[in-house]
């Protein structure tokens, strides 16, 4: 067992092997819990970024995957935490900043995005109400503040400088943002009826493009293809059914999908011709379906209903679903597909983590490194790095 130190935390590494292996792609964009750790690979597999929770505070550390040498990280101090984070390219990360108040144990996200190099240098506020502040020691031109929330739609893997985001204006604008106590009173319900616009954000120049389009519904989730082009959106006002749209010729076209109250898109094929989704239109609980978007043909993917998104295993690029696990942690996974590279890898490893949920949450571009995330019945997360060249697992968190 080996150990390394980073931002006042010690992380243990336990090594073990696998009989065979698989090949690779880039890391996915997924949700997070600020009370939990997280780990994500740089696209080239050279670095591993980890969110560490220490005394309730969430910081970021970056290590080399070969040898686990600490090379950088981010710590925003006592009143700010690292939120969801992603590798924007091989060397630069982009992350949400969470704000804390003395009277509130739960940090809040006010839309800010921060970009920084893997070694902790060249950090910039690239979006948000403090983006107009001159960075200490920087000679760069001052950027205008943006009073709104940013959400990352696509990391645009073929563009090393730009990402695709949605921007939602904050009601009250600068007056609300600049008043700390008023800002803290903003609730999720206050934003659920707001519409968003879509932009490219340049992490190098900190400049945001003009709007490409606006959301067809309030509280919208946008979907981009593998090249970062906008293709789908779904959303709804609170208390109404989810509606889904396709982006065609710069316009949103309503799609005839999802008839039930629990409709939720899960994955889209790489050619965008089919979609896997949850819906309860024909049962009392959500079932998993696949629809051919051209022919409208629908088939049930799994014969057991009552599913939630967290019980579904899919490829890192979210283009294919290959396994399902019921809410019972002791029940083994039901494999839906074993022909793909990732599904084959998953079928070999999930039995190693008996009684846990397993998720292949990231892989390097060349397929040498993989991130496996586990979750036990008490909600504890574990993260493992698999090296194909060494045929070796390392428990990193």
mmCIF file of C-alpha atoms in Angstrom, residues 20 46 59 70 90 121 130 147 154 160 194 204 214 242 264 290 294 300 304 348 370 396:
data_model
loop_
_atom_site.group_PDB
_atom_site.id
_atom_site.type_symbol
_atom_site.label_atom_id
_atom_site.label_comp_id
_atom_site.label_asym_id
_atom_site.label_seq_id
_atom_site.Cartn_x
_atom_site.Cartn_y
_atom_site.Cartn_z
ATOM 1 C CA UNK A 20 -8.481 -8.794 -18.870
ATOM 2 C CA UNK A 46 -1.958 11.847 -17.515
ATOM 3 C CA UNK A 59 -11.162 21.016 -2.144
ATOM 4 C CA UNK A 70 0.685 15.445 -6.267
ATOM 5 C CA UNK A 90 -5.842 17.785 -21.234
ATOM 6 C CA UNK A 121 -1.855 28.182 -11.717
ATOM 7 C CA UNK A 130 -17.271 38.272 -9.758
ATOM 8 C CA UNK A 147 -25.426 38.202 -13.087
ATOM 9 C CA UNK A 154 -20.777 20.211 -23.401
ATOM 10 C CA UNK A 160 -9.449 22.956 -26.337
ATOM 11 C CA UNK A 194 -36.805 30.868 -15.746
ATOM 12 C CA UNK A 204 -8.766 31.315 -22.405
ATOM 13 C CA UNK A 214 -33.141 30.211 -25.894
ATOM 14 C CA UNK A 242 -41.718 16.965 -19.095
ATOM 15 C CA UNK A 264 -36.750 11.108 -18.125
ATOM 16 C CA UNK A 290 -35.824 2.481 -26.158
ATOM 17 C CA UNK A 294 -37.174 8.045 -36.897
ATOM 18 C CA UNK A 300 -38.994 -2.219 -23.400
ATOM 19 C CA UNK A 304 -38.468 -4.912 -14.316
ATOM 20 C CA UNK A 348 -15.795 -8.508 -15.628
ATOM 21 C CA UNK A 370 -10.411 3.862 -16.278
ATOM 22 C CA UNK A 396 -7.675 6.223 -4.776
#
